[in-house]
GROMACS .gro file of C-alpha atoms in nm:
model
  374
    1UNK     CA    1   0.000   0.000   0.000
    2UNK     CA    2   0.143   0.340  -0.089
    3UNK     CA    3   0.198   0.604   0.176
    4UNK     CA    4   0.038   0.948   0.207
    5UNK     CA    5  -0.062   1.041  -0.147
    6UNK     CA    6  -0.080   1.412  -0.065
    7UNK     CA    7   0.282   1.415   0.052
    8UNK     CA    8   0.388   1.244  -0.271
    9UNK     CA    9   0.206   1.506  -0.477
   10UNK     CA   10   0.377   1.785  -0.285
   11UNK     CA   11   0.712   1.615  -0.334
   12UNK     CA   12   0.654   1.588  -0.708
   13UNK     CA   13   0.540   1.949  -0.724
   14UNK     CA   14   0.858   2.052  -0.550
   15UNK     CA   15   1.047   1.836  -0.796
   16UNK     CA   16   0.912   2.029  -1.093
   17UNK     CA   17   1.037   2.352  -0.941
   18UNK     CA   18   1.370   2.213  -0.835
   19UNK     CA   19   1.444   2.028  -1.160
   20UNK     CA   20   1.401   2.353  -1.351
   21UNK     CA   21   1.708   2.479  -1.169
   22UNK     CA   22   1.930   2.182  -1.254
   23UNK     CA   23   2.103   2.352  -1.543
   24UNK     CA   24   2.247   2.601  -1.296
   25UNK     CA   25   2.394   2.329  -1.075
   26UNK     CA   26   2.727   2.172  -1.147
   27UNK     CA   27   2.867   2.035  -0.823
   28UNK     CA   28   2.608   1.804  -0.661
   29UNK     CA   29   2.476   2.095  -0.457
   30UNK     CA   30   2.122   2.148  -0.337
   31UNK     CA   31   1.937   2.417  -0.531
   32UNK     CA   32   1.845   2.603  -0.211
   33UNK     CA   33   1.964   2.471   0.124
   34UNK     CA   34   1.879   2.645   0.447
   35UNK     CA   35   2.075   2.602   0.766
   36UNK     CA   36   2.072   2.248   0.908
   37UNK     CA   37   2.263   2.067   1.174
   38UNK     CA   38   2.446   1.738   1.123
   39UNK     CA   39   2.247   1.440   1.001
   40UNK     CA   40   2.380   1.228   1.284
   41UNK     CA   41   2.147   1.117   1.565
   42UNK     CA   42   1.818   1.308   1.585
   43UNK     CA   43   1.935   1.616   1.395
   44UNK     CA   44   1.691   1.745   1.134
   45UNK     CA   45   1.771   1.803   0.768
   46UNK     CA   46   1.639   2.107   0.584
   47UNK     CA   47   1.669   2.235   0.231
   48UNK     CA   48   1.587   2.124  -0.122
   49UNK     CA   49   1.748   1.809  -0.261
   50UNK     CA   50   1.695   1.614  -0.579
   51UNK     CA   51   1.773   1.277  -0.723
   52UNK     CA   52   1.694   1.112  -1.055
   53UNK     CA   53   1.713   0.774  -1.220
   54UNK     CA   54   1.555   0.430  -1.215
   55UNK     CA   55   1.179   0.427  -1.270
   56UNK     CA   56   1.167   0.083  -1.106
   57UNK     CA   57   1.234   0.248  -0.770
   58UNK     CA   58   0.964   0.511  -0.815
   59UNK     CA   59   0.698   0.363  -0.585
   60UNK     CA   60   0.957   0.293  -0.316
   61UNK     CA   61   1.116   0.637  -0.345
   62UNK     CA   62   0.779   0.809  -0.320
   63UNK     CA   63   0.711   0.616   0.000
   64UNK     CA   64   1.061   0.686   0.135
   65UNK     CA   65   1.020   1.058   0.069
   66UNK     CA   66   0.683   1.073   0.246
   67UNK     CA   67   0.814   0.885   0.550
   68UNK     CA   68   1.149   1.068   0.565
   69UNK     CA   69   0.981   1.408   0.544
   70UNK     CA   70   0.761   1.323   0.842
   71UNK     CA   71   1.081   1.315   1.048
   72UNK     CA   72   1.243   1.601   0.854
   73UNK     CA   73   0.955   1.832   0.758
   74UNK     CA   74   1.191   2.107   0.641
   75UNK     CA   75   1.352   1.879   0.383
   76UNK     CA   76   1.205   1.908   0.035
   77UNK     CA   77   1.305   1.608  -0.177
   78UNK     CA   78   1.233   1.548  -0.544
   79UNK     CA   79   1.302   1.235  -0.746
   80UNK     CA   80   1.268   1.234  -1.124
   81UNK     CA   81   1.220   0.876  -1.258
   82UNK     CA   82   1.396   0.946  -1.588
   83UNK     CA   83   1.545   0.595  -1.614
   84UNK     CA   84   1.875   0.457  -1.492
   85UNK     CA   85   2.091   0.582  -1.777
   86UNK     CA   86   1.954   0.935  -1.770
   87UNK     CA   87   1.976   0.946  -1.391
   88UNK     CA   88   2.343   0.850  -1.386
   89UNK     CA   89   2.419   1.100  -1.663
   90UNK     CA   90   2.251   1.378  -1.465
   91UNK     CA   91   2.439   1.282  -1.148
   92UNK     CA   92   2.769   1.292  -1.336
   93UNK     CA   93   2.702   1.655  -1.431
   94UNK     CA   94   2.681   1.740  -1.060
   95UNK     CA   95   2.314   1.840  -1.087
   96UNK     CA   96   2.168   1.588  -0.841
   97UNK     CA   97   2.262   1.472  -0.494
   98UNK     CA   98   2.220   1.105  -0.577
   99UNK     CA   99   2.111   0.877  -0.860
  100UNK     CA  100   1.905   0.560  -0.869
  101UNK     CA  101   2.018   0.295  -1.116
  102UNK     CA  102   1.923  -0.063  -1.196
  103UNK     CA  103   2.274  -0.113  -1.332
  104UNK     CA  104   2.601  -0.073  -1.146
  105UNK     CA  105   2.837   0.202  -1.258
  106UNK     CA  106   3.070   0.123  -1.545
  107UNK     CA  107   3.444   0.172  -1.496
  108UNK     CA  108   3.427   0.484  -1.714
  109UNK     CA  109   3.139   0.629  -1.511
  110UNK     CA  110   3.334   0.574  -1.190
  111UNK     CA  111   3.626   0.771  -1.339
  112UNK     CA  112   3.394   1.050  -1.456
  113UNK     CA  113   3.252   1.089  -1.105
  114UNK     CA  114   3.587   1.221  -0.977
  115UNK     CA  115   3.502   1.557  -1.135
  116UNK     CA  116   3.180   1.600  -0.932
  117UNK     CA  117   3.278   1.442  -0.601
  118UNK     CA  118   3.483   1.658  -0.364
  119UNK     CA  119   3.714   1.363  -0.299
  120UNK     CA  120   3.743   1.013  -0.441
  121UNK     CA  121   3.492   0.859  -0.679
  122UNK     CA  122   3.124   0.769  -0.659
  123UNK     CA  123   3.007   0.439  -0.515
  124UNK     CA  124   2.695   0.230  -0.568
  125UNK     CA  125   2.505   0.035  -0.300
  126UNK     CA  126   2.195  -0.188  -0.328
  127UNK     CA  127   1.884  -0.024  -0.184
  128UNK     CA  128   1.597  -0.194  -0.368
  129UNK     CA  129   1.564  -0.563  -0.456
  130UNK     CA  130   1.271  -0.673  -0.666
  131UNK     CA  131   1.175  -0.946  -0.908
  132UNK     CA  132   1.142  -0.844  -1.271
  133UNK     CA  133   0.808  -0.973  -1.394
  134UNK     CA  134   0.775  -1.105  -1.748
  135UNK     CA  135   0.426  -0.969  -1.810
  136UNK     CA  136   0.181  -1.067  -2.080
  137UNK     CA  137  -0.169  -0.983  -2.199
  138UNK     CA  138  -0.347  -1.276  -2.358
  139UNK     CA  139  -0.724  -1.286  -2.378
  140UNK     CA  140  -0.878  -1.557  -2.162
  141UNK     CA  141  -0.544  -1.659  -2.010
  142UNK     CA  142  -0.375  -1.358  -1.850
  143UNK     CA  143  -0.485  -1.195  -1.527
  144UNK     CA  144  -0.353  -1.111  -1.184
  145UNK     CA  145  -0.200  -1.420  -1.026
  146UNK     CA  146  -0.212  -1.621  -1.350
  147UNK     CA  147   0.108  -1.765  -1.493
  148UNK     CA  148   0.251  -1.934  -1.799
  149UNK     CA  149   0.556  -2.157  -1.759
  150UNK     CA  150   0.859  -2.045  -1.962
  151UNK     CA  151   1.225  -2.148  -1.958
  152UNK     CA  152   1.523  -1.930  -2.048
  153UNK     CA  153   1.566  -2.044  -2.411
  154UNK     CA  154   1.194  -1.993  -2.484
  155UNK     CA  155   1.199  -1.644  -2.334
  156UNK     CA  156   1.506  -1.562  -2.544
  157UNK     CA  157   1.340  -1.684  -2.866
  158UNK     CA  158   1.024  -1.484  -2.794
  159UNK     CA  159   1.215  -1.160  -2.735
  160UNK     CA  160   1.435  -1.227  -3.038
  161UNK     CA  161   1.135  -1.274  -3.269
  162UNK     CA  162   1.203  -1.644  -3.332
  163UNK     CA  163   0.880  -1.752  -3.159
  164UNK     CA  164   0.597  -1.547  -3.301
  165UNK     CA  165   0.270  -1.712  -3.192
  166UNK     CA  166   0.136  -1.803  -2.848
  167UNK     CA  167   0.058  -2.161  -2.950
  168UNK     CA  168   0.416  -2.233  -3.058
  169UNK     CA  169   0.521  -2.584  -2.959
  170UNK     CA  170   0.793  -2.449  -2.726
  171UNK     CA  171   0.528  -2.270  -2.518
  172UNK     CA  172   0.266  -2.546  -2.548
  173UNK     CA  173   0.504  -2.816  -2.425
  174UNK     CA  174   0.563  -2.625  -2.101
  175UNK     CA  175   0.192  -2.549  -2.053
  176UNK     CA  176   0.010  -2.869  -2.155
  177UNK     CA  177  -0.306  -2.786  -1.959
  178UNK     CA  178  -0.350  -2.441  -2.117
  179UNK     CA  179  -0.548  -2.394  -2.438
  180UNK     CA  180  -0.313  -2.149  -2.605
  181UNK     CA  181  -0.448  -1.943  -2.898
  182UNK     CA  182  -0.268  -1.875  -3.227
  183UNK     CA  183  -0.258  -1.503  -3.140
  184UNK     CA  184   0.058  -1.333  -3.271
  185UNK     CA  185   0.312  -1.233  -3.007
  186UNK     CA  186   0.400  -0.864  -2.983
  187UNK     CA  187   0.715  -0.793  -2.784
  188UNK     CA  188   0.725  -0.471  -2.581
  189UNK     CA  189   1.062  -0.349  -2.454
  190UNK     CA  190   1.212  -0.035  -2.304
  191UNK     CA  191   1.290   0.238  -2.555
  192UNK     CA  192   1.514   0.430  -2.316
  193UNK     CA  193   1.852   0.335  -2.169
  194UNK     CA  194   1.745   0.113  -1.882
  195UNK     CA  195   1.901  -0.088  -1.603
  196UNK     CA  196   1.586  -0.300  -1.599
  197UNK     CA  197   1.666  -0.401  -1.956
  198UNK     CA  198   2.023  -0.488  -1.856
  199UNK     CA  199   1.906  -0.696  -1.558
  200UNK     CA  200   1.643  -0.878  -1.764
  201UNK     CA  201   1.880  -0.950  -2.052
  202UNK     CA  202   2.151  -1.060  -1.810
  203UNK     CA  203   1.914  -1.337  -1.699
  204UNK     CA  204   1.830  -1.422  -2.062
  205UNK     CA  205   2.194  -1.431  -2.170
  206UNK     CA  206   2.299  -1.647  -1.874
  207UNK     CA  207   2.018  -1.902  -1.914
  208UNK     CA  208   1.955  -1.915  -2.290
  209UNK     CA  209   2.303  -2.002  -2.415
  210UNK     CA  210   2.330  -1.981  -2.795
  211UNK     CA  211   1.965  -1.874  -2.822
  212UNK     CA  212   2.068  -1.518  -2.726
  213UNK     CA  213   2.372  -1.382  -2.908
  214UNK     CA  214   2.360  -1.010  -2.828
  215UNK     CA  215   2.605  -0.816  -2.615
  216UNK     CA  216   2.474  -0.711  -2.276
  217UNK     CA  217   2.382  -0.347  -2.225
  218UNK     CA  218   2.117  -0.101  -2.109
  219UNK     CA  219   1.974  -0.044  -2.458
  220UNK     CA  220   1.744  -0.292  -2.633
  221UNK     CA  221   1.967  -0.479  -2.881
  222UNK     CA  222   1.740  -0.581  -3.170
  223UNK     CA  223   1.460  -0.451  -3.390
  224UNK     CA  224   1.195  -0.689  -3.255
  225UNK     CA  225   0.873  -0.551  -3.114
  226UNK     CA  226   0.771  -0.210  -2.989
  227UNK     CA  227   0.958   0.026  -2.757
  228UNK     CA  228   0.803   0.211  -2.464
  229UNK     CA  229   0.961   0.462  -2.227
  230UNK     CA  230   0.999   0.375  -1.862
  231UNK     CA  231   0.842   0.106  -1.648
  232UNK     CA  232   0.496   0.263  -1.675
  233UNK     CA  233   0.530   0.288  -2.052
  234UNK     CA  234   0.595  -0.085  -2.086
  235UNK     CA  235   0.307  -0.176  -1.854
  236UNK     CA  236   0.064   0.059  -2.030
  237UNK     CA  237   0.160  -0.070  -2.375
  238UNK     CA  238   0.129  -0.436  -2.274
  239UNK     CA  239  -0.208  -0.363  -2.110
  240UNK     CA  240  -0.353  -0.208  -2.423
  241UNK     CA  241  -0.326  -0.496  -2.672
  242UNK     CA  242  -0.396  -0.867  -2.684
  243UNK     CA  243  -0.093  -1.088  -2.744
  244UNK     CA  244   0.168  -0.857  -2.594
  245UNK     CA  245   0.460  -0.954  -2.370
  246UNK     CA  246   0.716  -0.738  -2.191
  247UNK     CA  247   0.923  -0.705  -1.875
  248UNK     CA  248   0.899  -0.463  -1.584
  249UNK     CA  249   0.957  -0.423  -1.214
  250UNK     CA  250   0.709  -0.663  -1.054
  251UNK     CA  251   0.556  -0.390  -0.839
  252UNK     CA  252   0.380  -0.265  -1.154
  253UNK     CA  253   0.252  -0.601  -1.289
  254UNK     CA  254  -0.102  -0.529  -1.170
  255UNK     CA  255  -0.371  -0.726  -1.356
  256UNK     CA  256  -0.138  -0.870  -1.619
  257UNK     CA  257  -0.037  -1.235  -1.642
  258UNK     CA  258   0.323  -1.321  -1.556
  259UNK     CA  259   0.569  -1.596  -1.638
  260UNK     CA  260   0.680  -1.863  -1.393
  261UNK     CA  261   1.041  -1.928  -1.495
  262UNK     CA  262   1.217  -2.263  -1.492
  263UNK     CA  263   1.459  -2.326  -1.205
  264UNK     CA  264   1.593  -2.679  -1.197
  265UNK     CA  265   1.294  -2.904  -1.266
  266UNK     CA  266   1.035  -2.658  -1.137
  267UNK     CA  267   0.870  -2.338  -1.254
  268UNK     CA  268   0.879  -2.051  -1.006
  269UNK     CA  269   0.650  -1.746  -1.015
  270UNK     CA  270   0.788  -1.415  -0.896
  271UNK     CA  271   0.775  -1.307  -0.533
  272UNK     CA  272   0.986  -1.086  -0.310
  273UNK     CA  273   1.102  -1.385  -0.104
  274UNK     CA  274   1.196  -1.581  -0.419
  275UNK     CA  275   1.401  -1.287  -0.545
  276UNK     CA  276   1.573  -1.241  -0.208
  277UNK     CA  277   1.693  -1.602  -0.218
  278UNK     CA  278   1.888  -1.531  -0.536
  279UNK     CA  279   2.050  -1.213  -0.404
  280UNK     CA  280   2.155  -1.372  -0.075
  281UNK     CA  281   2.304  -1.671  -0.259
  282UNK     CA  282   2.496  -1.456  -0.511
  283UNK     CA  283   2.853  -1.331  -0.465
  284UNK     CA  284   2.968  -0.971  -0.489
  285UNK     CA  285   3.109  -0.853  -0.821
  286UNK     CA  286   3.488  -0.885  -0.793
  287UNK     CA  287   3.541  -0.632  -1.072
  288UNK     CA  288   3.383  -0.349  -0.869
  289UNK     CA  289   3.702  -0.286  -0.675
  290UNK     CA  290   3.672   0.088  -0.613
  291UNK     CA  291   3.628   0.202  -0.254
  292UNK     CA  292   3.284   0.160  -0.090
  293UNK     CA  293   3.121  -0.007  -0.392
  294UNK     CA  294   2.883  -0.297  -0.315
  295UNK     CA  295   2.776  -0.464  -0.641
  296UNK     CA  296   2.599  -0.801  -0.660
  297UNK     CA  297   2.693  -1.057  -0.928
  298UNK     CA  298   2.356  -1.230  -0.963
  299UNK     CA  299   2.358  -1.609  -1.007
  300UNK     CA  300   2.091  -1.652  -1.274
  301UNK     CA  301   2.153  -2.027  -1.300
  302UNK     CA  302   2.070  -2.090  -0.936
  303UNK     CA  303   1.910  -2.429  -0.868
  304UNK     CA  304   1.776  -2.359  -0.519
  305UNK     CA  305   1.412  -2.454  -0.481
  306UNK     CA  306   1.177  -2.157  -0.474
  307UNK     CA  307   1.431  -1.905  -0.609
  308UNK     CA  308   1.322  -1.662  -0.881
  309UNK     CA  309   1.629  -1.560  -1.083
  310UNK     CA  310   1.489  -1.273  -1.293
  311UNK     CA  311   1.592  -1.019  -1.034
  312UNK     CA  312   1.650  -0.648  -1.031
  313UNK     CA  313   1.901  -0.509  -0.785
  314UNK     CA  314   1.865  -0.133  -0.794
  315UNK     CA  315   2.143   0.086  -0.660
  316UNK     CA  316   2.175   0.432  -0.519
  317UNK     CA  317   2.483   0.618  -0.635
  318UNK     CA  318   2.649   0.881  -0.420
  319UNK     CA  319   2.978   1.056  -0.355
  320UNK     CA  320   3.201   0.983  -0.055
  321UNK     CA  321   3.246   1.360  -0.018
  322UNK     CA  322   3.047   1.654  -0.157
  323UNK     CA  323   3.146   2.008  -0.245
  324UNK     CA  324   2.847   2.127  -0.042
  325UNK     CA  325   2.845   2.015   0.324
  326UNK     CA  326   2.467   2.027   0.362
  327UNK     CA  327   2.422   1.803   0.059
  328UNK     CA  328   2.662   1.554   0.218
  329UNK     CA  329   2.464   1.566   0.544
  330UNK     CA  330   2.142   1.501   0.356
  331UNK     CA  331   2.276   1.214   0.144
  332UNK     CA  332   2.423   1.040   0.449
  333UNK     CA  333   2.098   1.082   0.644
  334UNK     CA  334   1.879   0.985   0.346
  335UNK     CA  335   2.070   0.668   0.257
  336UNK     CA  336   2.089   0.567   0.622
  337UNK     CA  337   1.710   0.583   0.636
  338UNK     CA  338   1.657   0.409   0.300
  339UNK     CA  339   1.858   0.098   0.402
  340UNK     CA  340   1.733   0.088   0.760
  341UNK     CA  341   1.484  -0.175   0.879
  342UNK     CA  342   1.212   0.090   0.871
  343UNK     CA  343   1.305   0.218   0.525
  344UNK     CA  344   1.316  -0.130   0.377
  345UNK     CA  345   0.979  -0.215   0.532
  346UNK     CA  346   0.830   0.102   0.386
  347UNK     CA  347   0.953  -0.005   0.041
  348UNK     CA  348   0.826  -0.360   0.087
  349UNK     CA  349   0.481  -0.233   0.190
  350UNK     CA  350   0.455   0.016  -0.097
  351UNK     CA  351   0.628  -0.170  -0.381
  352UNK     CA  352   0.645  -0.537  -0.280
  353UNK     CA  353   1.025  -0.533  -0.278
  354UNK     CA  354   1.249  -0.770  -0.082
  355UNK     CA  355   1.417  -0.612   0.222
  356UNK     CA  356   1.795  -0.618   0.241
  357UNK     CA  357   1.933  -0.903   0.448
  358UNK     CA  358   2.122  -0.820   0.767
  359UNK     CA  359   2.449  -0.925   0.602
  360UNK     CA  360   2.390  -0.696   0.302
  361UNK     CA  361   2.281  -0.409   0.528
  362UNK     CA  362   2.610  -0.429   0.718
  363UNK     CA  363   2.804  -0.393   0.392
  364UNK     CA  364   2.607  -0.095   0.261
  365UNK     CA  365   2.598   0.079   0.598
  366UNK     CA  366   2.977   0.076   0.609
  367UNK     CA  367   2.980   0.260   0.273
  368UNK     CA  368   2.723   0.515   0.390
  369UNK     CA  369   2.911   0.576   0.715
  370UNK     CA  370   3.218   0.665   0.509
  371UNK     CA  371   3.047   0.974   0.360
  372UNK     CA  372   3.226   1.282   0.493
  373UNK     CA  373   2.991   1.547   0.633
  374UNK     CA  374   3.242   1.815   0.742
   0.00000   0.00000   0.00000
């Protein structure tokens, strides 16, 4: 259930005002900060602060803002869900205090961040863990809580245009009790640079073998199907036409049907708990060696019963030191709240996400604690 709709509207309204000033910002500073004491302990934060990035986090961020502002009523926070790629780009100009991204920073982006951070380079920490739902709209078959069984190679062939009808033998063989129609399949994918795309295709690439030959990235790699901007764009497009299939953060699946994906000998539908199993069983990315970075290398070929491997780990990106002290105080306070037990519960209640495990929280808290506020 989402929190305090009025507070969200006010936050968005503030965002429209604040984002208009972004062109004048170039050093990760707040557009208009008033005096505030340290973010440590019970100190209150005041001023205007903005972030931008992953649309997958939107429901969670709206709930975080509403809850955080109850404790810090003089803090005005705006988040623009422009997509992961656009959010990181904006952060790297120094125009926002933090970015949300469904993809970890590239080595080049880490290097670029040195120009906007007061010291060191930016780091990324997991704040939002959610299954990615493979959503479909098929008359007489789809609906909330309804699933079709699909394995990795079949999913790859659908999204590569090699399976073009819903009654294809590859789909029928995995759903023998379903009377599948000959309706043509219409693929819907993100049109913008998207970490959700990268997470989804990372699963496809790891599980489909030779059935998916494209390089991994945040942009859709082929000419199959129809593009739509943002998570809401994909969901709206899939909802409007019979025979469509797409992928999106599971919090937005709504009334659409979803795929149960093959894990071992079983088919597993999405759930927060099933996604959490994969994250907890996956190692950290050994290539993310820069200081304070916590990046998960998801094990998409997990065999653990009840695990759902089409998982989105969404990160918040911040500097270890800011050119504006009050921005640093806010970011440290904000991220501390976001990853706290309370913050993770707020996200779970509003967006159906999986809370960070205690072990993961210890890792990300160490990175947040390293942010310099003086």
